[in-house]
Amino acid sequence: MMTLPMLPQLMRDADGWLTLLIQNQSPGKGKEANWLPAPNGPFRMYLRLYWPKADALNGGWTKPPLQRMA
């Protein structure tokens, strides 16, 4: 499992995945470590890769899908 030395407060899911919650309202104290506050209204999301591996540079990697949680 990959460690996240710059973000030790992030909580991993039971299966080892990392879920980020991007929303306007707090998801609750137990989930705020993974909460990225978003504006109340339309906004755009961008993904920035720092020190990308070769797959990200040559097209062999695709970004994980966003899932809208109602």
JSON list of C-alpha atoms in Angstrom, two decimals:
[
{"chain": "A", "resi": 1, "resn": "MET", "atom": "CA", "xyz": [0.00, 0.00, 0.00]},
{"chain": "A", "resi": 2, "resn": "MET", "atom": "CA", "xyz": [1.29, 3.43, -0.91]},
{"chain": "A", "resi": 3, "resn": "THR", "atom": "CA", "xyz": [1.93, 5.78, 1.99]},
{"chain": "A", "resi": 4, "resn": "LEU", "atom": "CA", "xyz": [1.03, 9.43, 1.88]},
{"chain": "A", "resi": 5, "resn": "PRO", "atom": "CA", "xyz": [3.81, 11.10, 3.86]},
{"chain": "A", "resi": 6, "resn": "MET", "atom": "CA", "xyz": [2.63, 14.63, 3.04]},
{"chain": "A", "resi": 7, "resn": "LEU", "atom": "CA", "xyz": [-0.96, 13.89, 4.09]},
{"chain": "A", "resi": 8, "resn": "PRO", "atom": "CA", "xyz": [-0.84, 11.57, 7.10]},
{"chain": "A", "resi": 9, "resn": "GLN", "atom": "CA", "xyz": [-4.29, 12.64, 8.31]},
{"chain": "A", "resi": 10, "resn": "LEU", "atom": "CA", "xyz": [-6.08, 11.10, 5.31]},
{"chain": "A", "resi": 11, "resn": "MET", "atom": "CA", "xyz": [-8.09, 8.02, 6.20]},
{"chain": "A", "resi": 12, "resn": "ARG", "atom": "CA", "xyz": [-8.03, 4.99, 3.91]},
{"chain": "A", "resi": 13, "resn": "ASP", "atom": "CA", "xyz": [-11.09, 2.85, 3.20]},
{"chain": "A", "resi": 14, "resn": "ALA", "atom": "CA", "xyz": [-11.25, -0.72, 4.53]},
{"chain": "A", "resi": 15, "resn": "ASP", "atom": "CA", "xyz": [-10.07, -2.00, 1.11]},
{"chain": "A", "resi": 16, "resn": "GLY", "atom": "CA", "xyz": [-7.07, 0.36, 1.08]},
{"chain": "A", "resi": 17, "resn": "TRP", "atom": "CA", "xyz": [-8.52, 2.86, -1.39]},
{"chain": "A", "resi": 18, "resn": "LEU", "atom": "CA", "xyz": [-8.62, 6.56, -0.69]},
{"chain": "A", "resi": 19, "resn": "THR", "atom": "CA", "xyz": [-11.96, 8.37, -0.94]},
{"chain": "A", "resi": 20, "resn": "LEU", "atom": "CA", "xyz": [-11.96, 12.17, -1.09]},
{"chain": "A", "resi": 21, "resn": "LEU", "atom": "CA", "xyz": [-15.21, 13.94, -0.29]},
{"chain": "A", "resi": 22, "resn": "ILE", "atom": "CA", "xyz": [-15.59, 17.12, -2.36]},
{"chain": "A", "resi": 23, "resn": "GLN", "atom": "CA", "xyz": [-18.68, 18.96, -1.23]},
{"chain": "A", "resi": 24, "resn": "ASN", "atom": "CA", "xyz": [-19.94, 22.22, 0.24]},
{"chain": "A", "resi": 25, "resn": "GLN", "atom": "CA", "xyz": [-21.17, 20.91, 3.60]},
{"chain": "A", "resi": 26, "resn": "SER", "atom": "CA", "xyz": [-19.06, 19.03, 6.12]},
{"chain": "A", "resi": 27, "resn": "PRO", "atom": "CA", "xyz": [-19.50, 15.24, 5.85]},
{"chain": "A", "resi": 28, "resn": "GLY", "atom": "CA", "xyz": [-19.28, 15.03, 9.66]},
{"chain": "A", "resi": 29, "resn": "LYS", "atom": "CA", "xyz": [-16.39, 14.94, 12.11]},
{"chain": "A", "resi": 30, "resn": "GLY", "atom": "CA", "xyz": [-15.50, 11.32, 11.32]},
{"chain": "A", "resi": 31, "resn": "LYS", "atom": "CA", "xyz": [-14.96, 12.07, 7.62]},
{"chain": "A", "resi": 32, "resn": "GLU", "atom": "CA", "xyz": [-13.53, 15.61, 7.66]},
{"chain": "A", "resi": 33, "resn": "ALA", "atom": "CA", "xyz": [-9.94, 14.35, 7.25]},
{"chain": "A", "resi": 34, "resn": "ASN", "atom": "CA", "xyz": [-10.83, 13.45, 3.64]},
{"chain": "A", "resi": 35, "resn": "TRP", "atom": "CA", "xyz": [-13.08, 16.46, 2.98]},
{"chain": "A", "resi": 36, "resn": "LEU", "atom": "CA", "xyz": [-12.16, 19.05, 0.38]},
{"chain": "A", "resi": 37, "resn": "PRO", "atom": "CA", "xyz": [-14.59, 21.97, 0.77]},
{"chain": "A", "resi": 38, "resn": "ALA", "atom": "CA", "xyz": [-16.18, 23.09, -2.49]},
{"chain": "A", "resi": 39, "resn": "PRO", "atom": "CA", "xyz": [-18.16, 26.24, -3.28]},
{"chain": "A", "resi": 40, "resn": "ASN", "atom": "CA", "xyz": [-21.93, 26.22, -3.07]},
{"chain": "A", "resi": 41, "resn": "GLY", "atom": "CA", "xyz": [-22.66, 26.18, -6.80]},
{"chain": "A", "resi": 42, "resn": "PRO", "atom": "CA", "xyz": [-20.88, 25.21, -10.02]},
{"chain": "A", "resi": 43, "resn": "PHE", "atom": "CA", "xyz": [-17.14, 24.61, -9.91]},
{"chain": "A", "resi": 44, "resn": "ARG", "atom": "CA", "xyz": [-14.44, 22.82, -11.91]},
{"chain": "A", "resi": 45, "resn": "MET", "atom": "CA", "xyz": [-12.07, 20.13, -10.74]},
{"chain": "A", "resi": 46, "resn": "TYR", "atom": "CA", "xyz": [-8.51, 19.64, -11.95]},
{"chain": "A", "resi": 47, "resn": "LEU", "atom": "CA", "xyz": [-6.08, 16.82, -11.27]},
{"chain": "A", "resi": 48, "resn": "ARG", "atom": "CA", "xyz": [-2.41, 17.63, -10.92]},
{"chain": "A", "resi": 49, "resn": "LEU", "atom": "CA", "xyz": [0.21, 14.88, -10.87]},
{"chain": "A", "resi": 50, "resn": "TYR", "atom": "CA", "xyz": [3.48, 15.53, -9.09]},
{"chain": "A", "resi": 51, "resn": "TRP", "atom": "CA", "xyz": [6.41, 13.33, -10.12]},
{"chain": "A", "resi": 52, "resn": "PRO", "atom": "CA", "xyz": [4.28, 11.26, -12.52]},
{"chain": "A", "resi": 53, "resn": "LYS", "atom": "CA", "xyz": [5.41, 7.80, -13.47]},
{"chain": "A", "resi": 54, "resn": "ALA", "atom": "CA", "xyz": [5.97, 6.84, -17.11]},
{"chain": "A", "resi": 55, "resn": "ASP", "atom": "CA", "xyz": [2.44, 5.45, -17.54]},
{"chain": "A", "resi": 56, "resn": "ALA", "atom": "CA", "xyz": [0.95, 8.89, -16.82]},
{"chain": "A", "resi": 57, "resn": "LEU", "atom": "CA", "xyz": [3.21, 10.49, -19.40]},
{"chain": "A", "resi": 58, "resn": "ASN", "atom": "CA", "xyz": [2.80, 7.96, -22.21]},
{"chain": "A", "resi": 59, "resn": "GLY", "atom": "CA", "xyz": [-0.99, 7.46, -21.97]},
{"chain": "A", "resi": 60, "resn": "GLY", "atom": "CA", "xyz": [-0.92, 4.11, -20.14]},
{"chain": "A", "resi": 61, "resn": "TRP", "atom": "CA", "xyz": [-2.65, 5.52, -17.05]},
{"chain": "A", "resi": 62, "resn": "THR", "atom": "CA", "xyz": [-6.13, 6.97, -16.77]},
{"chain": "A", "resi": 63, "resn": "LYS", "atom": "CA", "xyz": [-7.46, 9.06, -13.93]},
{"chain": "A", "resi": 64, "resn": "PRO", "atom": "CA", "xyz": [-9.87, 7.42, -11.50]},
{"chain": "A", "resi": 65, "resn": "PRO", "atom": "CA", "xyz": [-13.51, 8.19, -12.25]},
{"chain": "A", "resi": 66, "resn": "LEU", "atom": "CA", "xyz": [-15.49, 10.75, -10.26]},
{"chain": "A", "resi": 67, "resn": "GLN", "atom": "CA", "xyz": [-18.61, 9.38, -8.65]},
{"chain": "A", "resi": 68, "resn": "ARG", "atom": "CA", "xyz": [-21.45, 11.66, -7.69]},
{"chain": "A", "resi": 69, "resn": "MET", "atom": "CA", "xyz": [-22.82, 10.66, -4.33]},
{"chain": "A", "resi": 70, "resn": "ALA", "atom": "CA", "xyz": [-26.33, 12.02, -3.84]}
]
